[in-house]
mmCIF file of C-alpha atoms in Angstrom:
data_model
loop_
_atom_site.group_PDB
_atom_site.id
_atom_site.type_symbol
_atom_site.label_atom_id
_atom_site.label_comp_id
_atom_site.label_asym_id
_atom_site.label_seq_id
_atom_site.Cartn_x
_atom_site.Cartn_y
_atom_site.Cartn_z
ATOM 1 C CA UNK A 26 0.000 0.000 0.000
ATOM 2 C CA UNK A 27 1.719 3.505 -1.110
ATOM 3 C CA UNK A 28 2.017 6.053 1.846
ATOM 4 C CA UNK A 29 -1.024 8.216 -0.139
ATOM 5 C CA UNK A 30 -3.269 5.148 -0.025
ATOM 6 C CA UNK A 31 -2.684 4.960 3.684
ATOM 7 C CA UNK A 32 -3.314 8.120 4.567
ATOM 8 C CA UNK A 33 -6.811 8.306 2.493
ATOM 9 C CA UNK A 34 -7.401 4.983 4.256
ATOM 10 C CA UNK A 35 -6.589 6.608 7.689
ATOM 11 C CA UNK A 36 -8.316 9.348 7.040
ATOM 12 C CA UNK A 37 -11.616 7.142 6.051
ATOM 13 C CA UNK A 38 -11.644 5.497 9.013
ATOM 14 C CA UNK A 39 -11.071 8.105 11.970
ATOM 15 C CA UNK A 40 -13.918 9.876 9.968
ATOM 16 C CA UNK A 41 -16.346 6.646 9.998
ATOM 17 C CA UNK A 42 -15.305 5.977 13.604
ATOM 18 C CA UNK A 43 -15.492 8.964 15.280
ATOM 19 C CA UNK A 44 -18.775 10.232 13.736
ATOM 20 C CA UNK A 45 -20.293 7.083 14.429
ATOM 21 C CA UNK A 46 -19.006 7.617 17.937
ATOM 22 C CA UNK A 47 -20.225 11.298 18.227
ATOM 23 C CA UNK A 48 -23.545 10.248 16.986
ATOM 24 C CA UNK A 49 -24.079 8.022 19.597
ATOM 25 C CA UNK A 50 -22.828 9.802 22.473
ATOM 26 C CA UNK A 51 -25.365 12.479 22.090
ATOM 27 C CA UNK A 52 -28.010 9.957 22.561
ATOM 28 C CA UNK A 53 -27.038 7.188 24.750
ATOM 29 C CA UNK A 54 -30.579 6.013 25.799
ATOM 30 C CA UNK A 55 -31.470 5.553 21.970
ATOM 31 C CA UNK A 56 -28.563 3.409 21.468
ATOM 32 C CA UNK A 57 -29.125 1.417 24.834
ATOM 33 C CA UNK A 58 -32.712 0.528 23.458
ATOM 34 C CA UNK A 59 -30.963 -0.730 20.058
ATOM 35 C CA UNK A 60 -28.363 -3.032 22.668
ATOM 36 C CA UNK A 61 -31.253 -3.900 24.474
ATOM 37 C CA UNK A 62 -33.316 -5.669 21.701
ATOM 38 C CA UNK A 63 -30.100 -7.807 21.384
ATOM 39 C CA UNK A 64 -30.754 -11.681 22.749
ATOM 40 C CA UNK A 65 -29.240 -12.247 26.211
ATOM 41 C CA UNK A 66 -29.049 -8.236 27.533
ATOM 42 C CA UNK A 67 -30.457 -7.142 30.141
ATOM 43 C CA UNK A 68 -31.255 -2.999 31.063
ATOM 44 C CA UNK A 69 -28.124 -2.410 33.070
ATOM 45 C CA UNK A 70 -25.463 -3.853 30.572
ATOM 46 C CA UNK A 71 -27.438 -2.361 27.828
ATOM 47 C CA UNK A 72 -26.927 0.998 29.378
ATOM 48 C CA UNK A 73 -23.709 0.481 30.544
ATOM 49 C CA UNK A 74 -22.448 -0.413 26.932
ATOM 50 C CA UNK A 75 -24.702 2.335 25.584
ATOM 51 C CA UNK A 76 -22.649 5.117 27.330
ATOM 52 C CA UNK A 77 -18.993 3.039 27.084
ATOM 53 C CA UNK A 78 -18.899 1.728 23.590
ATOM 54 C CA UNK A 79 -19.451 5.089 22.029
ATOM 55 C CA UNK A 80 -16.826 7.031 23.913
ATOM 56 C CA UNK A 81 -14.559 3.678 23.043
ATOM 57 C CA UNK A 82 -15.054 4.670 19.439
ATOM 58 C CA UNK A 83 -15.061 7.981 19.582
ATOM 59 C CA UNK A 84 -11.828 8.162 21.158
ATOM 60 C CA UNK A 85 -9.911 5.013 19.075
ATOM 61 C CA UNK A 86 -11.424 6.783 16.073
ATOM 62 C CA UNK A 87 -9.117 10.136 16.639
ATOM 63 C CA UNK A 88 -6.064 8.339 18.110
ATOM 64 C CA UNK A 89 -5.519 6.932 14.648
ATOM 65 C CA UNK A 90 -4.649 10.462 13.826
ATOM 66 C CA UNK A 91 -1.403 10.559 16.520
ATOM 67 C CA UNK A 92 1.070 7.882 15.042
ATOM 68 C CA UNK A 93 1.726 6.532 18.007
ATOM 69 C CA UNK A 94 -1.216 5.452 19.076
ATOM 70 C CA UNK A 95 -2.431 4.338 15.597
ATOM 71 C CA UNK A 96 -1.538 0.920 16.302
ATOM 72 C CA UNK A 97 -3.760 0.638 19.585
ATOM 73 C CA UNK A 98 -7.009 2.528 17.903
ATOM 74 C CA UNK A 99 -6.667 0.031 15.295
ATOM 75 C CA UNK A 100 -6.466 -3.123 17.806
ATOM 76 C CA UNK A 101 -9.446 -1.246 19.621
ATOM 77 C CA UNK A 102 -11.656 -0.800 16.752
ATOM 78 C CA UNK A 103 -11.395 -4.051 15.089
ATOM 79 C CA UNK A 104 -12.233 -5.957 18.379
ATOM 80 C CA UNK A 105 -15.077 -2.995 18.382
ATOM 81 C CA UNK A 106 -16.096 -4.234 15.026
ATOM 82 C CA UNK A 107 -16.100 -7.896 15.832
ATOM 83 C CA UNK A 108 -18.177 -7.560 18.398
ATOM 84 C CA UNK A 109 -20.610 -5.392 16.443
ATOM 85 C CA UNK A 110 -20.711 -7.984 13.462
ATOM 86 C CA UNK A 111 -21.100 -10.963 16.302
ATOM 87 C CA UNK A 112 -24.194 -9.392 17.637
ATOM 88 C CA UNK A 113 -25.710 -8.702 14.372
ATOM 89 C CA UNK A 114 -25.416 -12.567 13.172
ATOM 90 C CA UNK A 115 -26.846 -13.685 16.744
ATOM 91 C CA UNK A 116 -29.453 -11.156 15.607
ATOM 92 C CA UNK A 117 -29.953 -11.944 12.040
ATOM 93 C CA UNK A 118 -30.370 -16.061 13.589
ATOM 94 C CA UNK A 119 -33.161 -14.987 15.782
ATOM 95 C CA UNK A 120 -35.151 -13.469 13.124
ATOM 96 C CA UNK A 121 -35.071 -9.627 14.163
ATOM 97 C CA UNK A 122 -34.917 -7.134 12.029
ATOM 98 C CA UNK A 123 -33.581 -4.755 14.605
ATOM 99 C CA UNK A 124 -30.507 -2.452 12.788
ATOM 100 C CA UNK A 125 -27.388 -2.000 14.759
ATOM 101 C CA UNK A 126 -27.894 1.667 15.482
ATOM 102 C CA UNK A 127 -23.980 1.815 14.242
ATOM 103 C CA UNK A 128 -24.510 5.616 13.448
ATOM 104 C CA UNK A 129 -27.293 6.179 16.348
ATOM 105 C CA UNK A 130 -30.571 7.461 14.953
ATOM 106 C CA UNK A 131 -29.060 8.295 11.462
ATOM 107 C CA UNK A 132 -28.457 5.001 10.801
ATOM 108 C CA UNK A 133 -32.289 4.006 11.337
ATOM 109 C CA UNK A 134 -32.926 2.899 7.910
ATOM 110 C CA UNK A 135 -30.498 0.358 7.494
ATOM 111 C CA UNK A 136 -31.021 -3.428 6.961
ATOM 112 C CA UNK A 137 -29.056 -5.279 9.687
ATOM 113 C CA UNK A 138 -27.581 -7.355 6.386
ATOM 114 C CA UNK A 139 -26.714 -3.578 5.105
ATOM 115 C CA UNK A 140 -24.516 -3.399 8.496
ATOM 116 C CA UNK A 141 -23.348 -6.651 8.615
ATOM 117 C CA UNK A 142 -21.722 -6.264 4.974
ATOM 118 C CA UNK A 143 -20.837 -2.466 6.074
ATOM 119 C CA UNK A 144 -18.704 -3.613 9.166
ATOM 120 C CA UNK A 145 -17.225 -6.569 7.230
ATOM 121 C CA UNK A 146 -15.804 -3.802 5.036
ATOM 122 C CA UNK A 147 -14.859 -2.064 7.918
ATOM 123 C CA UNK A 148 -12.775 -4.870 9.586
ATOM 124 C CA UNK A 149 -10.898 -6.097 6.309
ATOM 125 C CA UNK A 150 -9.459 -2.305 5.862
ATOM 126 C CA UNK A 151 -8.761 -1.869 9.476
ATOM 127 C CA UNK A 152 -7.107 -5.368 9.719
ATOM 128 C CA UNK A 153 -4.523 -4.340 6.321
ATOM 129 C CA UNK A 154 -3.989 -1.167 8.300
ATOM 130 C CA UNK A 155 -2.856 -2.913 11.521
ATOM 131 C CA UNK A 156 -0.750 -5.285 9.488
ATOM 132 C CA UNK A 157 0.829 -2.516 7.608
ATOM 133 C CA UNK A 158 1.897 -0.745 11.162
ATOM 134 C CA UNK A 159 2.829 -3.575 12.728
ATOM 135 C CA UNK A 160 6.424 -3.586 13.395
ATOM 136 C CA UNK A 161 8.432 -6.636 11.273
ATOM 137 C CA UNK B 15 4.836 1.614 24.607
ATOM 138 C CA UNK B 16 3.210 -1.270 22.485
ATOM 139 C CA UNK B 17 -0.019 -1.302 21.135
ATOM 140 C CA UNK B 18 -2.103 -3.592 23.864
ATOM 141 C CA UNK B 19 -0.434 -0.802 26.344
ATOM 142 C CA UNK B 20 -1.773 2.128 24.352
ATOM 143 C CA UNK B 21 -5.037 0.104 23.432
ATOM 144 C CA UNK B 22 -5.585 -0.155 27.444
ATOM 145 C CA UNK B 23 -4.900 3.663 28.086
ATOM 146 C CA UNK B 24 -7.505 4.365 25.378
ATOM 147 C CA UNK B 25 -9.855 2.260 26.929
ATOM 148 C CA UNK B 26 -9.765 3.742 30.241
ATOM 149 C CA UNK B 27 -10.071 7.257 29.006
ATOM 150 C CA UNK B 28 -13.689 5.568 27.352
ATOM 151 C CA UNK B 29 -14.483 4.669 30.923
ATOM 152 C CA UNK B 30 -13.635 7.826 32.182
ATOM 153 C CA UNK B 31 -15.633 9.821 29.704
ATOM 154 C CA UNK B 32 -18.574 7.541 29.633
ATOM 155 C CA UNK B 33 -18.875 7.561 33.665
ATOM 156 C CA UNK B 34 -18.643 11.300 33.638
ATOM 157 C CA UNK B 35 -21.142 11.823 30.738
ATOM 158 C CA UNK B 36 -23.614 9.092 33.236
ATOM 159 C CA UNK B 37 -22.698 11.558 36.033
ATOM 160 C CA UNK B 38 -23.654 14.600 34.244
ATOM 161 C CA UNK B 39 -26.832 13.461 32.928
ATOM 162 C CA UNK B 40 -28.204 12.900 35.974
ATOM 163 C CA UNK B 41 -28.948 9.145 35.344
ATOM 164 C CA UNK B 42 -28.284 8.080 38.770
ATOM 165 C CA UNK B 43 -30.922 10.481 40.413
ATOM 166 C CA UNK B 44 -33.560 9.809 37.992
ATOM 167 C CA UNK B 45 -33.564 5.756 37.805
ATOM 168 C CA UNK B 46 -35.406 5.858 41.743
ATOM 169 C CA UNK B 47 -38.352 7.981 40.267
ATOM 170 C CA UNK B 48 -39.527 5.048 37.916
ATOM 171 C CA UNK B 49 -42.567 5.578 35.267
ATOM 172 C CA UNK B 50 -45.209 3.229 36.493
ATOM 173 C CA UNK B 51 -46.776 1.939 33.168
ATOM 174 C CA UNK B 52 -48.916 -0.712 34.921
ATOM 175 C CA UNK B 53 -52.320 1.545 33.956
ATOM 176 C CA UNK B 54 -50.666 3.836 31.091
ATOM 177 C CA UNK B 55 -51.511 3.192 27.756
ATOM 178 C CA UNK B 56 -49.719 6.239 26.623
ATOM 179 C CA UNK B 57 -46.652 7.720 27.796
ATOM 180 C CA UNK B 58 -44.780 10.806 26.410
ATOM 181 C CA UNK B 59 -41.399 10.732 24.721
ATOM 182 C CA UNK B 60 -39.538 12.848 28.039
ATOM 183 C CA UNK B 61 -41.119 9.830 30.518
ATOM 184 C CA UNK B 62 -39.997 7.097 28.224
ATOM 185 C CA UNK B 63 -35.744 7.526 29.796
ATOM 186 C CA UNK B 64 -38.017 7.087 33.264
ATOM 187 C CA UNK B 65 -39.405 3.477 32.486
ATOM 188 C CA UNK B 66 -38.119 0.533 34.623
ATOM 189 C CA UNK B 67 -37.618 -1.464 31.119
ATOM 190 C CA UNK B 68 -35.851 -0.116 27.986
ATOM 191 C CA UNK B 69 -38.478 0.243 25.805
ATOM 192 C CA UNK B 70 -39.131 -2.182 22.411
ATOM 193 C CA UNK B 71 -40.367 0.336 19.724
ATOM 194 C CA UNK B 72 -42.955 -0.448 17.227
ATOM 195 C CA UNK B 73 -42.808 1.676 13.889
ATOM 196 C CA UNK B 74 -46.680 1.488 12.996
ATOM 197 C CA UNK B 75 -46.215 4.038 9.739
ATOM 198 C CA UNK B 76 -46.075 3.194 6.386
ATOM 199 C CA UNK B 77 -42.965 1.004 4.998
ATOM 200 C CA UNK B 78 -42.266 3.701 2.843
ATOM 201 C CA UNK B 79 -42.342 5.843 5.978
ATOM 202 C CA UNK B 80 -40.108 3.300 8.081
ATOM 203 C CA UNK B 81 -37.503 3.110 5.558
ATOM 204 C CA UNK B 82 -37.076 6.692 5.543
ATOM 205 C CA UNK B 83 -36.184 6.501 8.579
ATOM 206 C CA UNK B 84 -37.316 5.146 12.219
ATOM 207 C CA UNK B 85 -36.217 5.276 15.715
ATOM 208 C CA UNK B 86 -33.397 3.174 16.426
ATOM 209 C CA UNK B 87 -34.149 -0.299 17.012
ATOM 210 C CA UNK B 88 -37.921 0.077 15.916
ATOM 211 C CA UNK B 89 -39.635 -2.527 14.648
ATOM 212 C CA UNK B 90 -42.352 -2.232 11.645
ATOM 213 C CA UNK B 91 -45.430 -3.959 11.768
ATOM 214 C CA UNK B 92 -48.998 -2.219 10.435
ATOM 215 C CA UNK B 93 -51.900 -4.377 9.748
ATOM 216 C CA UNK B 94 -51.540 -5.544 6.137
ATOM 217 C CA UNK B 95 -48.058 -7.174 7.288
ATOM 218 C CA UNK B 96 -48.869 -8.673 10.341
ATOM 219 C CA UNK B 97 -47.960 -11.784 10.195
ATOM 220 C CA UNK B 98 -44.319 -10.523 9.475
ATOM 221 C CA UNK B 99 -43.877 -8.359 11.817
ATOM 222 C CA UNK B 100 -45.465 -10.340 14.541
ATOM 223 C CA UNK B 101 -42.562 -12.908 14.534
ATOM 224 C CA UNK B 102 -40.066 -10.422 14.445
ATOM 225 C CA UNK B 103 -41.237 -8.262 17.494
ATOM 226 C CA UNK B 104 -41.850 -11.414 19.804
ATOM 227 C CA UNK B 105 -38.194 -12.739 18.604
ATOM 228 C CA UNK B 106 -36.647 -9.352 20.148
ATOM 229 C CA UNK B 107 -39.245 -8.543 23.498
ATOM 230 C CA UNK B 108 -38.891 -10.243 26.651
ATOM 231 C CA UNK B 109 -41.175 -10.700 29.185
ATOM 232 C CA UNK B 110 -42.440 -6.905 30.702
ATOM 233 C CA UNK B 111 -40.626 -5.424 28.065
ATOM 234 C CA UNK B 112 -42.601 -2.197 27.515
ATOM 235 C CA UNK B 113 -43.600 -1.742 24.152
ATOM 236 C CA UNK B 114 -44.657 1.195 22.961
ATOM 237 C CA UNK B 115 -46.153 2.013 19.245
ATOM 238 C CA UNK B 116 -45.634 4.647 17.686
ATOM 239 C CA UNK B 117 -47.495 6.552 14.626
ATOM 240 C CA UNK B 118 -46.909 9.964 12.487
ATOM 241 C CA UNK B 119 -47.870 12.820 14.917
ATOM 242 C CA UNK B 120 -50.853 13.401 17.376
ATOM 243 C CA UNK B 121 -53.467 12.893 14.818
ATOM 244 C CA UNK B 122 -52.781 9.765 13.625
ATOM 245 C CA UNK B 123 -54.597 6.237 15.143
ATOM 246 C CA UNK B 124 -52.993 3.468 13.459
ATOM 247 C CA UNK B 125 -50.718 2.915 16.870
ATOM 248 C CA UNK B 126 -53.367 2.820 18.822
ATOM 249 C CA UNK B 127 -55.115 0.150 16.461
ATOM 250 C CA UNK B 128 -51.307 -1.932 16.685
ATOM 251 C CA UNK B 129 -51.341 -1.041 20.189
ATOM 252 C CA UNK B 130 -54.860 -2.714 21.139
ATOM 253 C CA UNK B 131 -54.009 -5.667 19.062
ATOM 254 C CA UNK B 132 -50.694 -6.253 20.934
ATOM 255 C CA UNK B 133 -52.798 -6.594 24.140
ATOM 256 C CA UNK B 134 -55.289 -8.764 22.667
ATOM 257 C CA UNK B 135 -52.576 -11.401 21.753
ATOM 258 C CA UNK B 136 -51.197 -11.442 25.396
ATOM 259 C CA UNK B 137 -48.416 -8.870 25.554
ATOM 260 C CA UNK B 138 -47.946 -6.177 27.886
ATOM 261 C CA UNK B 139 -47.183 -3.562 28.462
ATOM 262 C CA UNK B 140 -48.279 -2.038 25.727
ATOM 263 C CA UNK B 141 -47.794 1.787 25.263
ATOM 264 C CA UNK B 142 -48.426 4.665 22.659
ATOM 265 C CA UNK B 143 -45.768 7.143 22.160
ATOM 266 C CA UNK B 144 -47.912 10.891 22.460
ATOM 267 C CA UNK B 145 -46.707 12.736 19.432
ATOM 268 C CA UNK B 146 -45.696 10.207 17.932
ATOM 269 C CA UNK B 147 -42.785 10.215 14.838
ATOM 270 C CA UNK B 148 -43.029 13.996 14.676
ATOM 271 C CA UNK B 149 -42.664 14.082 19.215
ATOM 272 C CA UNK B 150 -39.416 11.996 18.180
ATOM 273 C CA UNK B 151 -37.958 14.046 15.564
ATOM 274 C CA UNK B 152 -38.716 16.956 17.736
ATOM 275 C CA UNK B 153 -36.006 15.981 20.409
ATOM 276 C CA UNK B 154 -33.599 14.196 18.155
ATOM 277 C CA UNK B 155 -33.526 16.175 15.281
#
């Protein structure tokens, strides 16, 4: 990958990741309901997650703009993105049609097969980042 | 400092904001002073962050409507697809849930239609959002 590709590819992602982020920070309860409709939660780790897992992203989104902490955003927000793909299959296998709420209540027209395909995208590019920037 | 190390510091900053946001909002005084929906068959879009339950949203608008755009997490069902939505909202709600239905604006009746029906089959409880899709848009715009 040429530096210039990187750098778009950077810049791609700390703008996906931290608006997504933003967007849900401003509206925690919205995005607890969305974690809530998830098999298996219950109100207080819905809630809980609600107000971490956007700051999480928020915050690994704009560290991959300092070089030195490129490397640990990127470890953060594939594991993010995992997680976020995991819980839409268990979803998808249940039959609900809840969406992720990836992008809080902008994202409220999206298919949860839409997101699923999104954050696969997601992961592949953030995966050839971190093995570009790993040392050797 | 290697990545895990940074990865960790990154992650506690997250907790730090997140727990400070909670703080700031208030959350921990307001959970005690619980909406009681037991009676309520409608409740108003500041009193839903007051219910004991998060809340499972039912999008009873158009599908052209709902695929415009719907809060988070809704779930569509109107009476011409019932049988499809049905499944799906009874995959995702758990038992005293609160459900609440929600239509265009104040004027509208098809949630309260959804909502009735809801009951019927067994569930509960069974809200409508006052304002509806317009009383949402108005606070997250």
């Amino acid at each position: 990958m040429s530096l210039g590709l990187y750098r778009v590819a950077i810049a791609v992602l700390t703008a996906i990741f931290s608006l997504s982020g933003a967007l849900k920070v401003v509206d925690p309860l919205a995005f607890a309901a969305v974690i809530d409709g998830f098999p298996g939660m219950g109100r207080t780790a819905s809630v809980a997650l609600a107000y971490y897992l956007p700051w999480l992203e928020l915050i690994s989104g704009c560290a991959l703009l300092l070089a030195p902490w490129r490397r640990g955003g990127l470890l953060l927000l594939a594991t993010l993105t995992v997680l976020f793909s995991g819980a839409l299959v268990l979803n998808l296998l249940v039959g609900s049609s809840s969406d992720c709420g990836c992008f809080g209540a902008a994202d409220s027209g999206t298919s949860p097969l839409v997101s699923l395909f999104r954050n696969i995208a997601l992961l592949g590019l953030t995966i050839l980042l971190l093995r570009r920037d790993l040392p050797r | 400092m290697n990545p895990i190390r940074h990865a960790a510091v990154i992650a506690c900053l997250a907790a730090l904001s997140a727990a400070l946001q909670f703080l700031s909002l208030g959350m921990g005084s307001e959970l005690p002073d619980h909406i009681h929906y037991d009676a309520q068959t409608e409740i108003s879009i500041r009193d839903v962050a007051n219910l004991e339950s998060l809340p499972l949203w039912v999008d009873a608008r158009s599908r052209t409507d709902y695929d415009r755009g719907h809060i988070p997490g809704a779930i569509h069902i109107d009476h011409g697809a019932w049988d499809v939505g049905l499944p799906q909202l009874l995959a995702s709600w758990k038992p005293n849930r609160p459900i609440i239905v929600y239509c265009s604006s104040e004027e509208c009746e098809a949630s309260k239609g959804i909502a009735e029906r809801l009951r019927e089959g067994g569930l509960e409880p069974v809200m409508t959002l006052r304002g509806g899709w317009a009383a949402w848009v108005e606070v997250h715009p």
